[in-house]
Structures are given as C-alpha cells and as structure tokens.
mmCIF file of C-alpha atoms and ligand atoms in Angstrom:
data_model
loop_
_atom_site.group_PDB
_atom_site.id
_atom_site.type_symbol
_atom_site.label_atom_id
_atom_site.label_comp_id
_atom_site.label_asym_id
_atom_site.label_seq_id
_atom_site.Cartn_x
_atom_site.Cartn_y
_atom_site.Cartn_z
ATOM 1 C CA UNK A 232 0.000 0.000 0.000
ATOM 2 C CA UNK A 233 1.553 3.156 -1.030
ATOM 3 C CA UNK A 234 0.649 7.083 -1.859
ATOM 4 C CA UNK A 235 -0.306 7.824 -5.186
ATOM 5 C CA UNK A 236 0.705 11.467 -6.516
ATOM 6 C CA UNK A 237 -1.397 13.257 -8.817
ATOM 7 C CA UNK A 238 -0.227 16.391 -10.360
ATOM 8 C CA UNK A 239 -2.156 19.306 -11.361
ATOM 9 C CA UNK A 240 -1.752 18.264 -15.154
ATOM 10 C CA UNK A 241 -3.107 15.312 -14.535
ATOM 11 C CA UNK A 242 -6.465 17.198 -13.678
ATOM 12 C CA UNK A 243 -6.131 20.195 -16.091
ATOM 13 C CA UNK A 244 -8.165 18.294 -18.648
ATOM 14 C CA UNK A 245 -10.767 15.730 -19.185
ATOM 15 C CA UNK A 246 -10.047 12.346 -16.931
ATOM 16 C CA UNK A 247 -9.967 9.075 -19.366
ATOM 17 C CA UNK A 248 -12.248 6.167 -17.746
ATOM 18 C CA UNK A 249 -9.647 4.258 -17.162
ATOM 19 C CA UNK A 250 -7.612 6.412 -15.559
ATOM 20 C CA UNK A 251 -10.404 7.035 -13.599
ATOM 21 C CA UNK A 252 -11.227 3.727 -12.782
ATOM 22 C CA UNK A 253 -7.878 2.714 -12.305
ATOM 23 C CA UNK A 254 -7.659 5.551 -9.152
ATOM 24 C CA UNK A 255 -10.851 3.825 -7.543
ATOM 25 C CA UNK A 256 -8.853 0.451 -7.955
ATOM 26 C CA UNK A 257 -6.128 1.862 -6.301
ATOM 27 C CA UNK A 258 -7.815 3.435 -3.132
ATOM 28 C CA UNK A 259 -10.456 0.429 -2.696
ATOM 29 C CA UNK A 260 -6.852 -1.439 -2.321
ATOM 30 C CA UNK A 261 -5.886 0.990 0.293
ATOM 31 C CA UNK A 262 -3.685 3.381 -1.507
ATOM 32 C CA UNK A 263 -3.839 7.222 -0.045
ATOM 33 C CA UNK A 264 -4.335 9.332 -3.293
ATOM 34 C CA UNK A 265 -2.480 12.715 -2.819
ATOM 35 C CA UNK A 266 -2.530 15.964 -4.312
ATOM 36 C CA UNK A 267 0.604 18.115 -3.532
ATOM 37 C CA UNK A 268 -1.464 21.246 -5.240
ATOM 38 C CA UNK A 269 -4.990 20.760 -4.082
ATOM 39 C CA UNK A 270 -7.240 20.701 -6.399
ATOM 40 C CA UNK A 271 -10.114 22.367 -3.764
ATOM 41 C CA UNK A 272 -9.081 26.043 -3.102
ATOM 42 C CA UNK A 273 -10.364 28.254 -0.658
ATOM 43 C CA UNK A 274 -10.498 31.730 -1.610
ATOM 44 C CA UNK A 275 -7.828 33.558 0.083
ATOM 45 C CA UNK A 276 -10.099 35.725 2.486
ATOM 46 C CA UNK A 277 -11.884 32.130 3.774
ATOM 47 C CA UNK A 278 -8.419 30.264 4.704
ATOM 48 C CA UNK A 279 -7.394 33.764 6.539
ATOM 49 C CA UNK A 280 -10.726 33.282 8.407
ATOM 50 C CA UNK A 281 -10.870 29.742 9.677
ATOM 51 C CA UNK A 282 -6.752 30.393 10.312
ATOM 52 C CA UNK A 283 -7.794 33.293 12.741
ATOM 53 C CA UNK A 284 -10.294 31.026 14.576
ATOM 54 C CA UNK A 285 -9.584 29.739 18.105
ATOM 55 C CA UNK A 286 -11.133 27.073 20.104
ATOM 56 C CA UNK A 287 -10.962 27.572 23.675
ATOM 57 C CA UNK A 288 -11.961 24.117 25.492
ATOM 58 C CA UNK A 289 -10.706 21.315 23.011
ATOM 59 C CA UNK A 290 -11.959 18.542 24.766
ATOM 60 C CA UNK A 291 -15.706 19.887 24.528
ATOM 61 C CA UNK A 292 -16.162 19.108 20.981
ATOM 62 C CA UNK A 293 -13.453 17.157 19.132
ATOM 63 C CA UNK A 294 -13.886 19.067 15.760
ATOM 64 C CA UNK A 295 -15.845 21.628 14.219
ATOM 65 C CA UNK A 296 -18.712 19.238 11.899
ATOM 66 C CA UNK A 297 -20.526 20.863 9.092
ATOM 67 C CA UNK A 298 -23.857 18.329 8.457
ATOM 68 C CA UNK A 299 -24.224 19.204 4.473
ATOM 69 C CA UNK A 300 -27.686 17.603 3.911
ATOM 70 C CA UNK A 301 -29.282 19.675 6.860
ATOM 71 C CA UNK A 302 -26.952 23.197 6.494
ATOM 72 C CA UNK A 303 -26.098 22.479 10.311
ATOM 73 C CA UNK A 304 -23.096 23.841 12.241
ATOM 74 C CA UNK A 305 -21.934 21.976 15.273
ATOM 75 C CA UNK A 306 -18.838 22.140 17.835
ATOM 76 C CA UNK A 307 -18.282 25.970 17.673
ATOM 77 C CA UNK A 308 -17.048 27.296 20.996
ATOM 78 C CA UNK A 309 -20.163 29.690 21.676
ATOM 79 C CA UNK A 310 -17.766 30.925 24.411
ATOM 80 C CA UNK A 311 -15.804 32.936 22.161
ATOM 81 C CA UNK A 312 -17.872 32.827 18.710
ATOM 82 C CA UNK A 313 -20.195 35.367 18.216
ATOM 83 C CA UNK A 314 -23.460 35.030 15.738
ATOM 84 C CA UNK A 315 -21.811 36.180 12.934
ATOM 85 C CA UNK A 316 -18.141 34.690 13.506
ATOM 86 C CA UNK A 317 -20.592 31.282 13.184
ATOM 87 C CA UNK A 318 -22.519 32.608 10.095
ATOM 88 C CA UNK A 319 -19.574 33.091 8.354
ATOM 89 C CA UNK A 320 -17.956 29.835 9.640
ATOM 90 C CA UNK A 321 -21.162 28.374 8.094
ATOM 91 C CA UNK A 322 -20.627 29.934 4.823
ATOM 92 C CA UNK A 323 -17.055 28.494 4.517
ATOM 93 C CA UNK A 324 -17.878 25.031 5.359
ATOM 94 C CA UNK A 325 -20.953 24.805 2.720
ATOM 95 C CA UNK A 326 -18.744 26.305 0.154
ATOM 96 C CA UNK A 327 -16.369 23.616 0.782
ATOM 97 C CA UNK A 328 -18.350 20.726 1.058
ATOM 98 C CA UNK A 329 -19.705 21.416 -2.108
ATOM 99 C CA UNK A 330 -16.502 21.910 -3.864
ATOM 100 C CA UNK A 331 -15.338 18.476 -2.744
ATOM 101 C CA UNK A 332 -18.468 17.073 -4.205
ATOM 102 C CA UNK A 333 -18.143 18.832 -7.603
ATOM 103 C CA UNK A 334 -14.533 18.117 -7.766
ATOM 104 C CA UNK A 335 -14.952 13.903 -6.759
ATOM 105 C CA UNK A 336 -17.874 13.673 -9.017
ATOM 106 C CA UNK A 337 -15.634 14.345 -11.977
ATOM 107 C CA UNK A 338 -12.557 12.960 -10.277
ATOM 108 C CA UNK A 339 -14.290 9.424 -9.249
ATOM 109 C CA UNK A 340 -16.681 9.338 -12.185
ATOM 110 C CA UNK A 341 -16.809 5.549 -12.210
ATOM 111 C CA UNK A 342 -18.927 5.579 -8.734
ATOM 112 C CA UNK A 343 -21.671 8.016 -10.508
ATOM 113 C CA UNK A 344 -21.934 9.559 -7.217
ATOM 114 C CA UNK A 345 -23.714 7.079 -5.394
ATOM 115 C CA UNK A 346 -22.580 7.832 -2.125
ATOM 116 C CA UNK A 347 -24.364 9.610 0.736
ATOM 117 C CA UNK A 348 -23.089 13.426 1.897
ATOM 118 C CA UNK A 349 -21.877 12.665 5.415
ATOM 119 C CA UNK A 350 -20.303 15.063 7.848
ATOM 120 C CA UNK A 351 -17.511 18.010 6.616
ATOM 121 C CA UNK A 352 -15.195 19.064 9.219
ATOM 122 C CA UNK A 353 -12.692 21.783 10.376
ATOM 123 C CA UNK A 354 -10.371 20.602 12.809
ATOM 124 C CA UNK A 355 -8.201 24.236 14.480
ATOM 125 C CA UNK A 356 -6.744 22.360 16.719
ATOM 126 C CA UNK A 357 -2.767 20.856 17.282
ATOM 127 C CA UNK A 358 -3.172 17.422 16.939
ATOM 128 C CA UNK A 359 0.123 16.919 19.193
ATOM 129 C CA UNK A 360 -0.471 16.263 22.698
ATOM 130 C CA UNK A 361 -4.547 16.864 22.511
ATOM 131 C CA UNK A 362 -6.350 15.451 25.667
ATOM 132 C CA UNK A 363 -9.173 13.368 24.226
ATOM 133 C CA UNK A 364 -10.349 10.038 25.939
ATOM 134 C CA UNK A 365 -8.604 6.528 24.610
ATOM 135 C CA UNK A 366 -11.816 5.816 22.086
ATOM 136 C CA UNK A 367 -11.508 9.282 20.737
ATOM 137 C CA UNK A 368 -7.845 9.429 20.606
ATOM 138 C CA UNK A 369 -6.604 9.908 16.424
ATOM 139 C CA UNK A 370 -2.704 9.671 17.396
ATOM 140 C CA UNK A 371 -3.549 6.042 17.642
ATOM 141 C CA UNK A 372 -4.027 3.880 14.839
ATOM 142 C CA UNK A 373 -7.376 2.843 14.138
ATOM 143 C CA UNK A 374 -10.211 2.282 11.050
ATOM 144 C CA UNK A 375 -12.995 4.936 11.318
ATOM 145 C CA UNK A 376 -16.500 4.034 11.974
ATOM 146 C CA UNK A 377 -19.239 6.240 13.623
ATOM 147 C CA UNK A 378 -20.915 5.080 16.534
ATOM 148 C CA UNK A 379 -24.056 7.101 16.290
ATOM 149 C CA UNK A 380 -24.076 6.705 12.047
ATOM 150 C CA UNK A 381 -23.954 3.305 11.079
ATOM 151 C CA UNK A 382 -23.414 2.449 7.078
ATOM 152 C CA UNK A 383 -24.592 -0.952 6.489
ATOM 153 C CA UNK A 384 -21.620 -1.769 4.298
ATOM 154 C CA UNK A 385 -21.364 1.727 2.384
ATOM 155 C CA UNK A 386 -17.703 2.626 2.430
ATOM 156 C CA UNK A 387 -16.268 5.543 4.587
ATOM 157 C CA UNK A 388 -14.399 7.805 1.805
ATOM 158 C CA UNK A 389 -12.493 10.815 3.399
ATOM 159 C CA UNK A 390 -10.973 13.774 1.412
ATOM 160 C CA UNK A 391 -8.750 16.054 3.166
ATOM 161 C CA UNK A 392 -6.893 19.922 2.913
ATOM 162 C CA UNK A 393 -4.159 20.894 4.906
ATOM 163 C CA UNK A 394 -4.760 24.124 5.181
ATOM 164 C CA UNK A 395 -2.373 25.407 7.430
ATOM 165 C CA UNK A 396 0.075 27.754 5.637
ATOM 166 C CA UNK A 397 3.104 26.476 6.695
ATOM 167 C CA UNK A 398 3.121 23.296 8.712
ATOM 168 C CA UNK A 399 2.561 19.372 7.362
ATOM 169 C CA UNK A 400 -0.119 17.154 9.113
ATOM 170 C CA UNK A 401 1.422 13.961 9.895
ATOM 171 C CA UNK A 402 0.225 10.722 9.759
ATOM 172 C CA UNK A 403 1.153 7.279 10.209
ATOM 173 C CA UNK A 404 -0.820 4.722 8.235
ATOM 174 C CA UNK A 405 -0.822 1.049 8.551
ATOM 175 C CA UNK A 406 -1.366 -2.524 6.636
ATOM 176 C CA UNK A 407 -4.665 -2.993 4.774
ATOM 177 C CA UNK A 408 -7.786 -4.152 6.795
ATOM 178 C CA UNK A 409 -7.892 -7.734 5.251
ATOM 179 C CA UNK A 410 -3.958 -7.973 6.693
ATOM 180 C CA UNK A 411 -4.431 -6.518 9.727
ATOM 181 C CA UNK A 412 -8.051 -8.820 10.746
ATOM 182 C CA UNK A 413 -6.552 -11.648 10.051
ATOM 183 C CA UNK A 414 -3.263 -10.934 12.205
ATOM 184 C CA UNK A 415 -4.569 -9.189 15.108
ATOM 185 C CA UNK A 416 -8.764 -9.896 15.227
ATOM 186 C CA UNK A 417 -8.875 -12.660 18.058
ATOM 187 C CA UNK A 418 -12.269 -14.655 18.555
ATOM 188 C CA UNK A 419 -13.922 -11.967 20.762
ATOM 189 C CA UNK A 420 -14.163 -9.342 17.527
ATOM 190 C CA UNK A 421 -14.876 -11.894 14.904
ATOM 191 C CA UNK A 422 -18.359 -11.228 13.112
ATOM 192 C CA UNK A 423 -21.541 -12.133 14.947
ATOM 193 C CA UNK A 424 -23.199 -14.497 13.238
ATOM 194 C CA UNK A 425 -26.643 -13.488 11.754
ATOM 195 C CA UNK A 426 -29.103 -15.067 14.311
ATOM 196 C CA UNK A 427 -27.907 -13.636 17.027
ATOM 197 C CA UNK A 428 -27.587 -10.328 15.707
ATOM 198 C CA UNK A 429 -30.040 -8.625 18.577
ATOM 199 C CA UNK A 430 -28.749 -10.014 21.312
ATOM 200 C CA UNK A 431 -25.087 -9.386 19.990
ATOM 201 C CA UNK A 432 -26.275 -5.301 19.716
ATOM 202 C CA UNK A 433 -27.734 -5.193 23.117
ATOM 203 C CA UNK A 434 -24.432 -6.400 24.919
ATOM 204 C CA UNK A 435 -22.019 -4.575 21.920
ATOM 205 C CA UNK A 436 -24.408 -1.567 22.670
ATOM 206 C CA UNK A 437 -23.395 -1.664 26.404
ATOM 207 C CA UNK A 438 -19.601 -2.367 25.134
ATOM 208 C CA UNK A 439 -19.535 1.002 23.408
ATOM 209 C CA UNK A 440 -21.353 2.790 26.074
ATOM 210 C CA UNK A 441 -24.340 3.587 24.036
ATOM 211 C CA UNK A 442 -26.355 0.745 25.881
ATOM 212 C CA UNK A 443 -29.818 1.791 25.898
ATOM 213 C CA UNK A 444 -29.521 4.957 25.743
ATOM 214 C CA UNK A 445 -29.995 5.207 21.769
ATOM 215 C CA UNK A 446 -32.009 2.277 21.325
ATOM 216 C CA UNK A 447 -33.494 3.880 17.725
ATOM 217 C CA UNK A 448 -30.414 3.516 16.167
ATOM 218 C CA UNK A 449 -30.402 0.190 14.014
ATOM 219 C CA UNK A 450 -26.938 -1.298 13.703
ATOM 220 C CA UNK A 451 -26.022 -4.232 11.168
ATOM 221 C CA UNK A 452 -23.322 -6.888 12.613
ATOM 222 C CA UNK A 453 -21.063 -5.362 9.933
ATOM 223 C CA UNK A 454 -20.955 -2.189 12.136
ATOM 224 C CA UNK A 455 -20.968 -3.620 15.326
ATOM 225 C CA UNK A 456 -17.559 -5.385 13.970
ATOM 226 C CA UNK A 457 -16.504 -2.185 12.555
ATOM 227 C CA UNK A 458 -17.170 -0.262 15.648
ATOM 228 C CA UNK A 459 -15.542 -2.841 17.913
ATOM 229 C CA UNK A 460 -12.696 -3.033 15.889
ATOM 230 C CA UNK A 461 -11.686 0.194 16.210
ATOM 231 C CA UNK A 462 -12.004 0.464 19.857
ATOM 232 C CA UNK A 463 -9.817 -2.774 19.627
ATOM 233 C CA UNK A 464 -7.213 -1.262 17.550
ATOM 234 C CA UNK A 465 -7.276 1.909 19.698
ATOM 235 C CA UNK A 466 -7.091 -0.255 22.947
ATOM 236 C CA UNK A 467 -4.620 -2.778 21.850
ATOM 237 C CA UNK A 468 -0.962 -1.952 22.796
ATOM 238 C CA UNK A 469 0.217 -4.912 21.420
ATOM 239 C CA UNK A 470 -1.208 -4.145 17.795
ATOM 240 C CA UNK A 471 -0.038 0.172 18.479
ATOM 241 C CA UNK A 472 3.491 -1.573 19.143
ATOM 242 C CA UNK A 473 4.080 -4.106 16.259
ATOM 243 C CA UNK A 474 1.876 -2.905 13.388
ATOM 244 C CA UNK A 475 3.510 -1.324 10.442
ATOM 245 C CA UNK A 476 3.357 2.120 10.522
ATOM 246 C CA UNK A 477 4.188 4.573 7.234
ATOM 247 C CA UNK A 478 4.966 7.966 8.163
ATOM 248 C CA UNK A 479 3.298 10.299 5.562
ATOM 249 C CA UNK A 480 3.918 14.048 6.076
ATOM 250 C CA UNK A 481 1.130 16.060 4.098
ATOM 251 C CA UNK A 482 2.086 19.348 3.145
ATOM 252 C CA UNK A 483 0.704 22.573 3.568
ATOM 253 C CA UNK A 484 -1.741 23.401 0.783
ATOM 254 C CA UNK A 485 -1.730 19.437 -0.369
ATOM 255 C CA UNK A 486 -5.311 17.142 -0.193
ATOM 256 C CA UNK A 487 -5.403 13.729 0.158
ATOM 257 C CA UNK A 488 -7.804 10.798 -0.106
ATOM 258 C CA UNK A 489 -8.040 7.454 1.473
ATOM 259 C CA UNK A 490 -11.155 4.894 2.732
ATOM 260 C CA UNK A 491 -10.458 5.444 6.536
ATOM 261 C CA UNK A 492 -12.485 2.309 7.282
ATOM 262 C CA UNK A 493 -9.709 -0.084 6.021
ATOM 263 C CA UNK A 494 -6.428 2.172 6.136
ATOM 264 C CA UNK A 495 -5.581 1.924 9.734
ATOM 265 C CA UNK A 496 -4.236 5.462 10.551
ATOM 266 C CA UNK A 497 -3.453 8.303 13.080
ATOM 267 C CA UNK A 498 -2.542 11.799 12.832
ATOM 268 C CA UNK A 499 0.819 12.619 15.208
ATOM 269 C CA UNK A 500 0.960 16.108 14.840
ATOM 270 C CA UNK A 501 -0.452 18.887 12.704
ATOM 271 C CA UNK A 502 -3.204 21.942 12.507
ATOM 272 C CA UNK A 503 -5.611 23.242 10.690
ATOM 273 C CA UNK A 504 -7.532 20.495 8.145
ATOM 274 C CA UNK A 505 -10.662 20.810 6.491
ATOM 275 C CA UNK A 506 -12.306 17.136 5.726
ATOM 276 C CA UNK A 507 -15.094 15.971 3.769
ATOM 277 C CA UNK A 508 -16.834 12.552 4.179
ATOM 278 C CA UNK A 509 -18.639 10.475 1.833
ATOM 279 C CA UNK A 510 -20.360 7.178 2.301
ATOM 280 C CA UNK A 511 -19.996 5.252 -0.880
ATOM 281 C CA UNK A 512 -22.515 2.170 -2.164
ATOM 282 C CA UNK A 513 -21.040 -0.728 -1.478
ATOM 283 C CA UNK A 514 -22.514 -1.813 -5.232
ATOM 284 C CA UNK A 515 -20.585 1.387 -6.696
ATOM 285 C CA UNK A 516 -16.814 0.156 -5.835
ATOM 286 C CA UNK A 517 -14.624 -1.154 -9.122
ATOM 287 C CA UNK A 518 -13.724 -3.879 -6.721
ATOM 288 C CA UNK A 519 -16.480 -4.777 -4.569
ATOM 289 C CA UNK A 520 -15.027 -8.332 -3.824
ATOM 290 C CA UNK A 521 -12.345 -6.650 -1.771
ATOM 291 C CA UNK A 522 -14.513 -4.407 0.364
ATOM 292 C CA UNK A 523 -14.303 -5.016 4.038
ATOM 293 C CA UNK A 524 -17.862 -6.666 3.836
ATOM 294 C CA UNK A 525 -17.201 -9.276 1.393
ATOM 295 C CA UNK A 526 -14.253 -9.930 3.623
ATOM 296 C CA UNK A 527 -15.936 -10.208 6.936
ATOM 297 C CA UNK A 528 -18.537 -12.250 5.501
ATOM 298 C CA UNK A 529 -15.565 -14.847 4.065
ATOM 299 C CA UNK A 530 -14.616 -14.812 7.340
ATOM 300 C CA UNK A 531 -18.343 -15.209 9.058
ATOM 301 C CA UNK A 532 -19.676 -17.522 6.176
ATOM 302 C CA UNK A 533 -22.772 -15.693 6.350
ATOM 303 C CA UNK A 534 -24.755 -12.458 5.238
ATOM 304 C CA UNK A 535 -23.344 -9.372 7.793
ATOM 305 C CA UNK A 536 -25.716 -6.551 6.923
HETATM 306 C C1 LIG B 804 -8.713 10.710 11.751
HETATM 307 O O1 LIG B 804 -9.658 10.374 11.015
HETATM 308 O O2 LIG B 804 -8.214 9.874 12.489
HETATM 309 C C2 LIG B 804 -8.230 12.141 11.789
HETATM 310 C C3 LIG B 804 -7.198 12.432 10.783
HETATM 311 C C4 LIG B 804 -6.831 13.893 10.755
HETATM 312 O O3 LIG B 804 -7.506 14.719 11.387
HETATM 313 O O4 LIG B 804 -5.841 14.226 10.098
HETATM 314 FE FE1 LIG B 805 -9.749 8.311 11.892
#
C-alpha cells in the first residue's frame, strides 16, 4: 500500500475512464491518493478566516462538523464565537463541502456519485499532545467508523486539505484491513453471526457505552464489527506496538484521499484540516469483492448486513 501522486496536469483536462477507474482500484486497495497542489481552493479571504479562529476548550467538541444535507453547524465554541463569527464559519464550510463534491464527481466518475453526503469538518486544533479520551484518541491507529451513524456496508471515503500555511499534518498509516483482521482480530471481535444479531447489539451496545440509551439507532453486525474493531485497535498496545506504521507528512496546501475504514491510521501532529466525508454504495466500488464486507462475511460464512 503506497501514496499515489497526482499532479495538477493530470487534472487540467478531461479524466480518461480508465484512468479514472484505475484511481478507484487503487484506493479500494488501500492506496492514499495525494494531491501536492490541491485541487479544492479556498479563496484567500476564507483560509485567513478559519486560520484566525480559536477554540478555547478542546476537549468539549473534538472538531468543528458541518452536516451538508441539513446546512447544520456543530462544535463551535459559543464561548468565544459570536453570531456572525458562526454565520460566516457556516458559509465556509458549505462552500467547501460542495466543492469536494463537484470536484470527486468528476474525479471518481466511475462511482456516478452514489454515495451519501456525510459530515464536513474543520479541525483548528494541534493534533500533538490533545487530551481526548482513549476511544476518541486519532494519534492512535485505528479504522474509522461512527458510533451514532452506522453504514450498512457503504464505504467511509475521506478527502482532506491541509490548510495550514506552513506546517505538514502527519500521519502514520498502517497494513490494509484484510492484513491486519486476520493478524490481530482474536475470537472476541470476529463477526456475529446473523441469528444472534439482537442479542449481539444489546451487549455490543453496552460495550460502546451507548447501551440503551440510543435504542433507535439500528446497527447491522457489519458495524458492530466495525465499531468494535476500532475500539480494539485503539485499545490494543500490542497491535499500536508491532503494526507497520508509514509515516506520511502532508504538506501545507496538499489534499489527500483514502477509505479510513480499512487504512488503519493516526494523525501525530499537525493543525488546521478541512475534511469531507462520503459514504460510498457498497454496489458502486470497481472492486467490490475486496470491500471489508465481502471480507468479513468470508470470514463469518454468512450475510453481515
Ligand atoms: C482521523 O480520522 O483519524 C483524523 C485524521 C486527521 O484529522 O488528520
Ligand atoms: Fe480516523
């Protein structure tokens, strides 16, 4: 698994299909696709604007989300943010959100855009040394999946800016999911089987600390596996010890793309990123046979969402 460069020539004019298809290929296998020039500019007064913005208390919300399919702001410090400091926060995020989308519906033309809008983010703060909990922690490696948002098999596609204007954002990224389940899953995170999928929630619920608190949101055993998995990569030292880690160091004004759901990964140090989510069909990939359902299921010999 490796980092793919794309130039700006490479996007100056129209995309061949195979090209195109060959860049899904490559990050359904787990590649990072990376743009030293990003291709998703802010205008210059925006980035000067979200580079003057403080958050105060860091551990209150972990990053600033942007919900594109309901215009909805969340995690603004209203200590220090006035109405129009959030207005204009607002603005920036819908702006970008939709330039991501215009951009990866040309970019990733062999998905036809069947993928939900999830969650855009703005993340001010120094990701060296931030207090979080263990669960929430990103300098550890882990696979993303939301505990509140579960996606029945739909991939979890995340493009990224580094906005800061001088600094890189640093990650480390690990061996592909199929690698890494095999190696390090033990018997207690394999797949629940089918039939005993409600009492499996219920106690996985409680595991999470959800328990019955949210009892309206429908999980399928693929994300209860997905869920517990990352909680078990974030809470096993032995896996944070011996994995493979490859340092990538993402410089200012660069974007990247990877499926955080299979790339283990963690960000060591850094500031200032703007992120876009996308949940893409399962039925959409180029190479559906390698998603992390079709694996799981292998592995559980039976149906997982
Ligand atoms: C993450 O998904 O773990 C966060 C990565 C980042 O903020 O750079
Ligand atoms: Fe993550």
């Amino acid at each position: 698994m490796g980092l793919v460069t794309i130039s700006r020539d490479e996007l100056s004019g129209p995309i061949a299909d195979v090209q195109a298809r060959s860049w899904c290929a490559q990050l359904e296998a787990g590649d990072i696709l990376y743009f030293p020039e990003t291709p998703v500019r802010l205008r210059r007064e925006d980035l000067a604007f979200l580079l003057g913005q403080q958050q105060t208390d860091s551990s209150l919300h972990k990053n600033i989300a942007y919900k594109p399919n309901s215009d909805k702001l969340s995690g603004v410090d209203r200590t220090t943010a006035d109405a129009a400091t959030v207005a204009r926060l607002q603005e920036i995020m819908r702006a970008y959100s939709k330039h991501v989308v215009q951009f990866l519906t040309k970019f990733l033309s062999p998905y036809q855009a069947r993928w939900r809008l999830d969650y855009a983010s703005f993340r001010p703060q120094e990701e060296e040394g931030r207090d979080l909990s263990l669960r929430k922690r990103n300098d550890l490696l882990h696979t993303d999946a939301f505990p509140t948002r579960p996606t029945y098999g739909a991939r979890i596609l995340r493009f990224f800016n580094n906005i800061h204007p001088t600094r890189t954002r640093d990650w480390v990224v690990g061996d592909p999911f199929a690698t890494v389940v095999k190696q390090f899953a033990p018997e207690q995170i394999a797949p629940v089987p089918d039939n005993t999928v409600s009492r499996a929630a219920k106690g996985l619920g409680r595991a999470v600390g959800l328990g019955a608190a949210i009892p309206s949101i429908k999980r399928s055993p693929y994300d209860d596996f997905m869920m517990r998995f990352h909680n078990f990569l974030k809470e096993n030292a032995r896996f944070q010890a011996e994995c493979a880690k490859h340092p990538w160091q993402f410089p200012a004004g660069s974007s990247w793309m990877v499926y955080t759901d299979t790339v283990p990964h963690a960000v060591l140090a850094g500031q200032y990123a703007l992120e876009q989510t996308l949940l893409v069909e399962p039925d959409a990939l180029v190479a559906p046979e390698t998603s992390p359902l079709k694996v799981l299921e292998e592995m559980a010999g039976t149906a997982l969402v």
